[in-house]
Short mmCIF file of C-alpha atoms in Angstrom, two decimals:
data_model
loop_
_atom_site.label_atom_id
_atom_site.label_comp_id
_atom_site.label_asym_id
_atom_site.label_seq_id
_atom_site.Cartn_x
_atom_site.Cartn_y
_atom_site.Cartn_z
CA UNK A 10 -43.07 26.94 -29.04
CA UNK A 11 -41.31 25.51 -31.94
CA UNK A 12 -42.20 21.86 -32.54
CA UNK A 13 -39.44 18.95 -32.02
CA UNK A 14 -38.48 17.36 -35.03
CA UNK A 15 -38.84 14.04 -33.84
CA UNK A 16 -40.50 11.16 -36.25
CA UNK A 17 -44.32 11.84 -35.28
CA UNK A 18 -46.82 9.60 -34.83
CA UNK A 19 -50.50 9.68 -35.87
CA UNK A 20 -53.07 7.45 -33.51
CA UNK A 21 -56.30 6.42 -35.98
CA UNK A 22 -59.07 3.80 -35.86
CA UNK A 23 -57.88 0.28 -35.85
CA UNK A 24 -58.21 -0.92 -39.51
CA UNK A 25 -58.80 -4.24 -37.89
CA UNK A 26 -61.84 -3.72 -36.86
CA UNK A 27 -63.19 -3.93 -33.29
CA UNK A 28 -64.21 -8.08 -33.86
CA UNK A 29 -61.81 -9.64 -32.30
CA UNK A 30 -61.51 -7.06 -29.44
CA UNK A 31 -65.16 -7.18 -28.71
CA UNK A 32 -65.26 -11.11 -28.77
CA UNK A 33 -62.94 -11.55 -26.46
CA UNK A 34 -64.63 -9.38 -23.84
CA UNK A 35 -61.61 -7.49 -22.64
CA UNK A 36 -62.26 -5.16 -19.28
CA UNK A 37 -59.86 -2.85 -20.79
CA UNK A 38 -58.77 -2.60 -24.24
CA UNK A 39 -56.36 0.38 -25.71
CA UNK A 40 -56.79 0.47 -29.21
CA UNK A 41 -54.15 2.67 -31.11
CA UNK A 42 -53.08 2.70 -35.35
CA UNK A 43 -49.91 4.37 -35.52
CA UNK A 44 -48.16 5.40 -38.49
CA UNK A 45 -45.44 8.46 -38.84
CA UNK A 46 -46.22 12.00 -39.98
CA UNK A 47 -44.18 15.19 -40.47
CA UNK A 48 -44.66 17.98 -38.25
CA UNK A 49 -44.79 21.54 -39.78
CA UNK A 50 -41.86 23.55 -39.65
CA UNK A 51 -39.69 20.26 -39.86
CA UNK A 52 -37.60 20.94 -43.20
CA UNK A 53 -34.51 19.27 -42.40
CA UNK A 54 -35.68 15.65 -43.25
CA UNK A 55 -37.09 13.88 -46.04
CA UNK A 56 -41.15 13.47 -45.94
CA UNK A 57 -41.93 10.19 -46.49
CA UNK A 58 -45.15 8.23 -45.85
CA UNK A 59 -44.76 5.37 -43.88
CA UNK A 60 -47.47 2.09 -44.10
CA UNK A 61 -49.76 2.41 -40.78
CA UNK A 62 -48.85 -0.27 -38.10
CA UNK A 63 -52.06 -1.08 -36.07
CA UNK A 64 -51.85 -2.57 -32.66
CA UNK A 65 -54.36 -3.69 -30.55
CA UNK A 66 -53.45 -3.97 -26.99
CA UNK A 67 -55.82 -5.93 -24.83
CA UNK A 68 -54.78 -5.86 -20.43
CA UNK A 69 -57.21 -8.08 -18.99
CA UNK A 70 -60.52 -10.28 -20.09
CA UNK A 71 -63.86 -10.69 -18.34
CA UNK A 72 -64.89 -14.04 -17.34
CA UNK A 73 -68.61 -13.37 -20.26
CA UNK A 74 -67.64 -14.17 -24.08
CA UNK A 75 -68.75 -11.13 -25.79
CA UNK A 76 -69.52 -6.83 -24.35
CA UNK A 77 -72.74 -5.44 -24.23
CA UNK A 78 -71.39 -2.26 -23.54
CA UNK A 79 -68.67 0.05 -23.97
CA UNK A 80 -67.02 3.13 -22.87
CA UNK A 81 -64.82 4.71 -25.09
CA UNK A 82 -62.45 7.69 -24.37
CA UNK A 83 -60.58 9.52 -26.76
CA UNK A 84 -57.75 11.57 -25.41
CA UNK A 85 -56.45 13.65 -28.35
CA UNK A 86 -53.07 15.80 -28.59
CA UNK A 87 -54.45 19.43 -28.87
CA UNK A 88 -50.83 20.96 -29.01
CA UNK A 89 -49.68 22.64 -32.45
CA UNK A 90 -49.78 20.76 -35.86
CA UNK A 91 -52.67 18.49 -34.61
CA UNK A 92 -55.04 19.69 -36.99
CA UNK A 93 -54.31 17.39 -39.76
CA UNK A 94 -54.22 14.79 -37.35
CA UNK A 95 -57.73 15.55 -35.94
CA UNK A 96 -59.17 15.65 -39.81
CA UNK A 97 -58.11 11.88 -40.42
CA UNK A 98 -59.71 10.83 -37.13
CA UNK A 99 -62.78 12.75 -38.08
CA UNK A 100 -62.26 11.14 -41.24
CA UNK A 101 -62.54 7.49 -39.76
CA UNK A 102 -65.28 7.82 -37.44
CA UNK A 103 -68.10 6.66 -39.57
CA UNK A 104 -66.22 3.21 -39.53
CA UNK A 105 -64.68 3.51 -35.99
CA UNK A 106 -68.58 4.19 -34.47
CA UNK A 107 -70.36 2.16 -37.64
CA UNK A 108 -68.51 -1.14 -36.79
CA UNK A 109 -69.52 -0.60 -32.91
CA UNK A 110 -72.97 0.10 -33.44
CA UNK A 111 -73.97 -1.47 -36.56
CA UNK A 112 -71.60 -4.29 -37.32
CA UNK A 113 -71.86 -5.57 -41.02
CA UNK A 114 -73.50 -9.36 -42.28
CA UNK A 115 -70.92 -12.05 -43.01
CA UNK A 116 -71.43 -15.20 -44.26
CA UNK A 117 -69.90 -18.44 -43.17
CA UNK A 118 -66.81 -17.75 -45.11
CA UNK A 119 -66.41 -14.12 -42.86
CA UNK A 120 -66.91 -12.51 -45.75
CA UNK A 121 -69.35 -9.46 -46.16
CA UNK A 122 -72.65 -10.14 -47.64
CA UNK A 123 -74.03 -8.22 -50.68
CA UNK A 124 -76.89 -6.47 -48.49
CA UNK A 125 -76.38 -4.83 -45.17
CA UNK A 126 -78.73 -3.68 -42.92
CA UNK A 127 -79.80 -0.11 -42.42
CA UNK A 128 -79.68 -0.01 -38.33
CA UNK A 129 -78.63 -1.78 -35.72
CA UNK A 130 -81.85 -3.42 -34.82
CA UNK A 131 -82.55 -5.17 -37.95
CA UNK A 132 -81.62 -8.68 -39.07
CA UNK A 133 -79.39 -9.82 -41.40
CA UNK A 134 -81.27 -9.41 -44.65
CA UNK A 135 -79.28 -12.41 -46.14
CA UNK A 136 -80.47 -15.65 -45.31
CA UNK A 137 -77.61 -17.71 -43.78
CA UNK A 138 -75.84 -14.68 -42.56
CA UNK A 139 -74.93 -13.45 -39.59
CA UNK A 140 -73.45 -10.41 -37.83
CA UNK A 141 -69.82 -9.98 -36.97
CA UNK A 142 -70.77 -9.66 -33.18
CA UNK A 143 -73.95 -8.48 -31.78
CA UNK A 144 -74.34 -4.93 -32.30
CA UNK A 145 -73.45 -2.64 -29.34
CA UNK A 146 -76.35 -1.12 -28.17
CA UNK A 147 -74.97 0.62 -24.89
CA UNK A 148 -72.19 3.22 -25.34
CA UNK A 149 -70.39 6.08 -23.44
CA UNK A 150 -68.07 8.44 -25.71
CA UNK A 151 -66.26 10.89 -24.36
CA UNK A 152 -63.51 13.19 -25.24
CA UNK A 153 -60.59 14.58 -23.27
CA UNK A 154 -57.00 16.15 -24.40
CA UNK A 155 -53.43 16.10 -23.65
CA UNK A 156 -53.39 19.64 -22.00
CA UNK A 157 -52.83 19.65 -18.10
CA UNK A 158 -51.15 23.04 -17.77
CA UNK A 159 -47.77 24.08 -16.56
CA UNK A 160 -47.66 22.12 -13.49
CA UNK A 161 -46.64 24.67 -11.91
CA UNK A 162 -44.40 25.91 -14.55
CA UNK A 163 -44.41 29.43 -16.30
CA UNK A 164 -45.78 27.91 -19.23
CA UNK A 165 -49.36 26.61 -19.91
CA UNK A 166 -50.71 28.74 -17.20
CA UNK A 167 -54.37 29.58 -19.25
CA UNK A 168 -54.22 32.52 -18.16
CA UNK A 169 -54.91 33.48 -21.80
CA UNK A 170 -55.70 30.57 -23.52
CA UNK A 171 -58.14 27.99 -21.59
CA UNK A 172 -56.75 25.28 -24.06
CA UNK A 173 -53.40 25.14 -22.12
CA UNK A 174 -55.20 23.32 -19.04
CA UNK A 175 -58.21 20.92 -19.70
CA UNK A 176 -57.68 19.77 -16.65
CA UNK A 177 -58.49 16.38 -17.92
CA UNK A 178 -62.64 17.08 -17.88
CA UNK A 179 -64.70 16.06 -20.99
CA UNK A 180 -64.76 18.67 -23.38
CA UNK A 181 -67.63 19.54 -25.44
CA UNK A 182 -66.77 22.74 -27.62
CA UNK A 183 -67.43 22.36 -31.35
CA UNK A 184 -64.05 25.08 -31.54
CA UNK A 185 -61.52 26.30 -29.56
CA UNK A 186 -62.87 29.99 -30.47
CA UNK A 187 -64.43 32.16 -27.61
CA UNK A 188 -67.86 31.53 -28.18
CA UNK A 189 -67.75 28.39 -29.59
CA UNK A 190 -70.80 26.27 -29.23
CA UNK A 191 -71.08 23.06 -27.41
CA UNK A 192 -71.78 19.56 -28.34
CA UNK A 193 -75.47 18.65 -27.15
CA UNK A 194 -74.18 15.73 -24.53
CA UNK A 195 -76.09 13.13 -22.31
CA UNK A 196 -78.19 15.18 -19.52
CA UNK A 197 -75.49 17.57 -20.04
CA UNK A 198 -73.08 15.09 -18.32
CA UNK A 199 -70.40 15.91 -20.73
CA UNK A 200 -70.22 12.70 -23.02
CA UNK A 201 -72.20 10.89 -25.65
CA UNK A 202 -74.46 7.85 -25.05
CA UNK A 203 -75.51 5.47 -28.06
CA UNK A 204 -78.80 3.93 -26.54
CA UNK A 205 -81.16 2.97 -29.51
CA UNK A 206 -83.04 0.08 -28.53
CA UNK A 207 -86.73 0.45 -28.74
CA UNK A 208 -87.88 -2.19 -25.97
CA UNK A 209 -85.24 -1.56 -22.86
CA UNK A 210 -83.52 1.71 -22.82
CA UNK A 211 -80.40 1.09 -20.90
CA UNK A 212 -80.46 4.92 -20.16
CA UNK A 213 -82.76 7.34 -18.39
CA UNK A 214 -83.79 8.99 -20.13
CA UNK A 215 -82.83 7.12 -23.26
CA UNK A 216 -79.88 8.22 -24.84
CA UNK A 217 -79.36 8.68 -28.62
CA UNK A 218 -80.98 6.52 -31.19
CA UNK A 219 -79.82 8.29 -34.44
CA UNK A 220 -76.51 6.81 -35.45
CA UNK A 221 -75.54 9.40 -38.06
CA UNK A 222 -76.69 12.46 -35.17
CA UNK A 223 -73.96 9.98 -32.97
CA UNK A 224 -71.44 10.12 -35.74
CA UNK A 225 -71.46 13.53 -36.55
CA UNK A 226 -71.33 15.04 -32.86
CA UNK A 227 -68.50 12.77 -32.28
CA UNK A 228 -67.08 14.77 -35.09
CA UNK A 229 -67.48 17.77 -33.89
CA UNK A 230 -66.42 17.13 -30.73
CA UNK A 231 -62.98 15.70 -32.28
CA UNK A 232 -62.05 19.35 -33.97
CA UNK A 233 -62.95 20.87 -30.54
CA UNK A 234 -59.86 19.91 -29.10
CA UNK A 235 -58.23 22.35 -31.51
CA UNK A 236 -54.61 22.76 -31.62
CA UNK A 237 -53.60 25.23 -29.61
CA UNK A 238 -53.14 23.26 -26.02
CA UNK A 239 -50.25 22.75 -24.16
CA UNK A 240 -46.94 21.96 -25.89
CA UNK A 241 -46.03 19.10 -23.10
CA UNK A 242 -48.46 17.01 -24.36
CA UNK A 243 -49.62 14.66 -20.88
CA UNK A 244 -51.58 12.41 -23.14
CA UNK A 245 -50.66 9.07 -20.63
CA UNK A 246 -51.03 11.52 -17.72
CA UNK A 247 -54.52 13.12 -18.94
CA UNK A 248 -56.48 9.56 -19.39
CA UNK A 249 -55.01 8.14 -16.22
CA UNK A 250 -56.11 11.28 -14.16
CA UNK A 251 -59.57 11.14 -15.56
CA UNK A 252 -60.02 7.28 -14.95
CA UNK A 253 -57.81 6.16 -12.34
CA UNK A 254 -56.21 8.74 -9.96
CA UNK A 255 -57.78 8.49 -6.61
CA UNK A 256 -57.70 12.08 -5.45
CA UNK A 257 -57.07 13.94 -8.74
CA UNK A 258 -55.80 17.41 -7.17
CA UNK A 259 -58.05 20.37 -7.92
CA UNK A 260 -55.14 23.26 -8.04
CA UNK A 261 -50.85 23.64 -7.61
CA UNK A 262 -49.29 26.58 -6.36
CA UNK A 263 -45.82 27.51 -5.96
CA UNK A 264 -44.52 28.64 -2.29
CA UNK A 265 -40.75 28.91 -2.29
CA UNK A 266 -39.69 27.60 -5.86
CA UNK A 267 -41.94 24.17 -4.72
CA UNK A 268 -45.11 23.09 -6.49
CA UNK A 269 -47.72 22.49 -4.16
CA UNK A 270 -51.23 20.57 -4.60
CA UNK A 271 -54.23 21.02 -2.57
CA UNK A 272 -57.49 20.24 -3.05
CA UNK A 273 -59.59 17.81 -4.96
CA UNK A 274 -61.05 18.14 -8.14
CA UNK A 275 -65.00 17.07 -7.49
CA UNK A 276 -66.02 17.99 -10.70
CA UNK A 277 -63.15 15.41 -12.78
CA UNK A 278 -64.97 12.37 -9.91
CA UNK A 279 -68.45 13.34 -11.37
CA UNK A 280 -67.25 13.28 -14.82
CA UNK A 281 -65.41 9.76 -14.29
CA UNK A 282 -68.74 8.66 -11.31
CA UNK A 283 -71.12 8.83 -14.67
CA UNK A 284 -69.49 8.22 -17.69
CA UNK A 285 -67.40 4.74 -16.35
CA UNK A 286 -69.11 1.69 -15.41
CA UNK A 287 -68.04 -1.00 -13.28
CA UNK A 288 -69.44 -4.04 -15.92
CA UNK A 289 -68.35 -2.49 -19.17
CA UNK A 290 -65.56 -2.50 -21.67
CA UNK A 291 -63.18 0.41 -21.40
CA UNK A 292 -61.82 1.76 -24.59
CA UNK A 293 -58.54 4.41 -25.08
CA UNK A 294 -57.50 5.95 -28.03
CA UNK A 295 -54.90 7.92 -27.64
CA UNK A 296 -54.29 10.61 -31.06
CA UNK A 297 -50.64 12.62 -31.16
CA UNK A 298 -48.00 12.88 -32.74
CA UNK A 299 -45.26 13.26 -30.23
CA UNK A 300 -43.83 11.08 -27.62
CA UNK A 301 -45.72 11.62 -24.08
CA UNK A 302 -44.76 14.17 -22.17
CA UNK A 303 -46.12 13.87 -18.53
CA UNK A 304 -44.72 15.94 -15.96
CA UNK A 305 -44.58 14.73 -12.31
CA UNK A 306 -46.74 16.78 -10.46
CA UNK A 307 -45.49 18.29 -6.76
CA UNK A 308 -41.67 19.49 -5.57
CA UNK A 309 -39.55 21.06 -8.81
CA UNK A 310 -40.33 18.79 -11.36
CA UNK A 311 -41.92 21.79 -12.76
CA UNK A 312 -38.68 22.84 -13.70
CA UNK A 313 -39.06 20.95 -16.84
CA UNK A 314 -41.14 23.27 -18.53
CA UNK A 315 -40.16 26.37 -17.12
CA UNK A 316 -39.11 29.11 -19.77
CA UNK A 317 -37.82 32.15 -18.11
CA UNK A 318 -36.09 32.70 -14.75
CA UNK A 319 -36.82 34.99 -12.20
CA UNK A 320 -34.92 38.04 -14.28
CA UNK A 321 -37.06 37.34 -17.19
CA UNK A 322 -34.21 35.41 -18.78
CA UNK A 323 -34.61 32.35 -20.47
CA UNK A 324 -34.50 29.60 -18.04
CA UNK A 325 -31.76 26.26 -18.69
CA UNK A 326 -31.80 23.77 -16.57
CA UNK A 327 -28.63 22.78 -14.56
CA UNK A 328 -26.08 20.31 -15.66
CA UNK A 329 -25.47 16.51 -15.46
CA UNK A 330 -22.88 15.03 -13.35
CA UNK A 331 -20.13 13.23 -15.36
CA UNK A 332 -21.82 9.43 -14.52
CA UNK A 333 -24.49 10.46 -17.00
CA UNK A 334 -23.12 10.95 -19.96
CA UNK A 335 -22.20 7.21 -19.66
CA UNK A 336 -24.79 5.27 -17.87
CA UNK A 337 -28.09 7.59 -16.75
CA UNK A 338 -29.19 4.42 -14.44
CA UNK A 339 -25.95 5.08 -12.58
CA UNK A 340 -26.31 6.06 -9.47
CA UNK A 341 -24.04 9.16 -9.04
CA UNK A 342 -26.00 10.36 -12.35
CA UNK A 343 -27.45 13.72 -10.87
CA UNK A 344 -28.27 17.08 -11.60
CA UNK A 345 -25.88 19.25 -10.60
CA UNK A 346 -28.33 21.38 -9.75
CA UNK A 347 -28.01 18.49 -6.63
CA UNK A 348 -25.93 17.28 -3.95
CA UNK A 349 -23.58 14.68 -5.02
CA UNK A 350 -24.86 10.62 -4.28
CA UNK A 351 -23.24 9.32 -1.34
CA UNK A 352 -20.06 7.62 -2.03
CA UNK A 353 -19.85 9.56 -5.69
CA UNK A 354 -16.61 11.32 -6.58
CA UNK A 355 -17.68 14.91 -8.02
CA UNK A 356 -14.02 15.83 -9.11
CA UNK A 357 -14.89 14.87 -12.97
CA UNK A 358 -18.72 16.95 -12.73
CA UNK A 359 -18.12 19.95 -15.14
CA UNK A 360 -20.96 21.58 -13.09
CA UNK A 361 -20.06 25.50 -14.04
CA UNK A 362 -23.04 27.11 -15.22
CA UNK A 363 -26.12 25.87 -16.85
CA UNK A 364 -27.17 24.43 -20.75
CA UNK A 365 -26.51 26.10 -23.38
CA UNK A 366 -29.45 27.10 -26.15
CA UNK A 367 -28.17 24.15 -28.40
CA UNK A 368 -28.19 21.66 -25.29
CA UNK A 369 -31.43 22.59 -23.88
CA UNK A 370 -33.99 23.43 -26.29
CA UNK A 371 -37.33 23.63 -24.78
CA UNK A 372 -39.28 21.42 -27.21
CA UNK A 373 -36.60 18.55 -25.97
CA UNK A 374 -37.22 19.39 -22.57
CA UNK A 375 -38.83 15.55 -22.50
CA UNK A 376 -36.16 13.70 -24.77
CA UNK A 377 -33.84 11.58 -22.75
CA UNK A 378 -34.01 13.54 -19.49
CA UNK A 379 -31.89 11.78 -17.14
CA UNK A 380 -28.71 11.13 -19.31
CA UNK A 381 -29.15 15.36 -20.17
CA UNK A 382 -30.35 16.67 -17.11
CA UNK A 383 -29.60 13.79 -14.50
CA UNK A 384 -33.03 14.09 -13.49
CA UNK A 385 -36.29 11.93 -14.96
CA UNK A 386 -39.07 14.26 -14.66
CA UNK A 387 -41.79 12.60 -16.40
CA UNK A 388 -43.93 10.00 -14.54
CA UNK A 389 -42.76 6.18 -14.89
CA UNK A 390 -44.20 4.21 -17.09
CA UNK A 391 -44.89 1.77 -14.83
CA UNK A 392 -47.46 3.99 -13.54
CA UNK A 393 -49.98 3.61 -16.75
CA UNK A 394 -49.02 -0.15 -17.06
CA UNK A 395 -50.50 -0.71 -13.19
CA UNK A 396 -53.60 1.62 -13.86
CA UNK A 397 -54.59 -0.72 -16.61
CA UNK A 398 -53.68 -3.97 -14.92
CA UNK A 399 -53.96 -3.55 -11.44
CA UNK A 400 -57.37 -4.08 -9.56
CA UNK A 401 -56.18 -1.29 -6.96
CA UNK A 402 -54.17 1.91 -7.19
#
């Protein structure tokens, strides 16, 4: 698939640091550096660098003043041209796991002393210094990516590529290569636990105590996610279905052009029962570097990734009614590939035929969908804004 052109953007660690997040003792915090990057194959505009903008989003706070623990998910964009992307977050995570779990000395001023400490369980070596906040000695890390199949679709099917459909489990490949190895994880649970203290293992058994062994299999597990997922990158959809959905369906079918879901995926519960805790602070960060792309799953929404029709054509999707091309919130803005609103004239709807090639490329399939198609088919994004808030879904 040929990438959209869009301006990209690149998630990285927060060059803020993870002080202020940590002493405010959010429940959830989703931490997320953007800053725009150009997409290969993308020669009709100008390359320029733009200055990162970090943001810090924290939903809710805890009623304690600082976290003495932390579960941190990555969800990383494994669709073409991530690569790059991947390196710089491999790049930062020395200082994106070093600040957790081995905060640096300041004096009164805040500023860093001259000597740091080694590990996490030694003092400040400085007399009169302090740490930023108490080191973290109690972590979860795990890794998931933006690919969640077809939904139903002709595309993404893994039928020869696994990578399309993740299914939004951990992953814990080193590559996206047949017989690529896998990450050593946490009783083979699928993520990473930080657990170094010497007196009171919070884990059993204890979890990892070497903080460069932490660092570099959070590496590795980073440039497993590859870059040859799913081109509809679900990276809002992905992070809510591991953590929040409360029957996260197992398969979808199609009977009679309508996607169907059954089941319930047991092994995505087990993943979410053991790596998320009830009394810790829940980190996203969220790495892509194109705008979300997450399908509705169930009826035709599928439609919005379909390629070919059932002739083996390529696939367009229907026409808007007239009302769209001037307000999309209208309501007589439709498909036409629907039944008129009630009470909506239909004599202006140029409903002939379907999109051209120019009007519906696929890698715009999720650009402005209900002006161009007179149908949203991504999720709301009211949806991700509850999951975060809301004390039940």
């Amino acid at each position: 698939m040929t990438r959209d052109c869009r301006t990209s953007q690149l998630a990285a660690a927060p060059k803020r640091g993870w002080r202020n997040v940590l002493k405010m003792g959010a429940l959830t915090a989703a931490v997320t550096a953007l800053s725009a990057v150009a997409a290969p194959g993308c020669l009709d505009r100008p390359l320029e660098p733009i200055e990162p903008r970090p943001t810090s989003t924290i939903v809710e706070r805890l009623t304690q003043s600082s976290v003495d623990k932390i579960d941190l998910l990555l969800v990383i964009d494994n669709s073409g041209s991530m690569a790059d992307k991947q390196n710089i977050l491999q790049l930062a995570v020395p200082d994106l796991v070093g600040q957790l779990v081995n905060p640096k000395c300041v004096d009164d001023a805040g500023q860093p002393s001259a000597q740091q400490p080694t590990g996490p369980l030694e003092a400040c070596p400085e007399p009169g210094s302090q740490r930023e906040f108490e080191p973290v000695v109690d972590i979860h890390i795990g890794i998931i990516t933006s690919s969640l199949g077809g939904h139903g679709s002709d595309t993404c099917t893994g039928s020869s590529n696994g990578s399309d459909n993740d299914f939004a489990h951990l992953i814990v490949r080193e590559s996206t290569a047949a017989n690529a190895a896998s990450v050593p994880t946490w009783q083979d649970k699928g993520f990473l636990v930080w657990d170094p203290s010497t007196d009171a293992p919070s884990h059993t058994p204890q979890g990892e105590t070497n903080q460069a062994t932490l660092i570099d299999n959070v590496k590795k597990m980073v440039g497993g996610a590859g870059e040859v997922g799913c081109g509809f990158e679900a990276t809002l959809e992905s992070w809510y279905r591991f953590l929040v959905d409360p029957d996260p369906f197992e398969k979808v079918t199609l009977k009679k052009d309508v996607a169907v879901l059954s089941g319930t995926d047991k092994v995505l519960l087990a993943q979410r029962a053991d790596f998320l805790r009830p009394d810790s602070l829940l980190a996203i960060i969220m790495l892509s570097d194109e705008n979300d792309c997450s399908i509705r799953d169930g009826g035709q929404f599928y439609f919005a990734a379909q390629t070919h029709n059932k002739n083996n054509q390529l696939y367009h999707l229907p026409k808007p009614r007239a009302a769209c091309l001037t307000d999309p919130n209208d309501k007589c803005c439709r498909s036409c590939g629907q039944a008129p609103a009630p009470g909506c004239d239909d004599s202006k709807d140029a409903c002939g035929g379907g999109l051209s090639d120019l009007e519906d490329k696929l890698n715009l399939r999720c650009f402005d969908q209900k002006r161009r198609f007179g149908i949203d088919f991504l999720q709301p994004i009211s949806r991700y804004v509850s999951a975060l808030r809301d004390s039940t879904i």
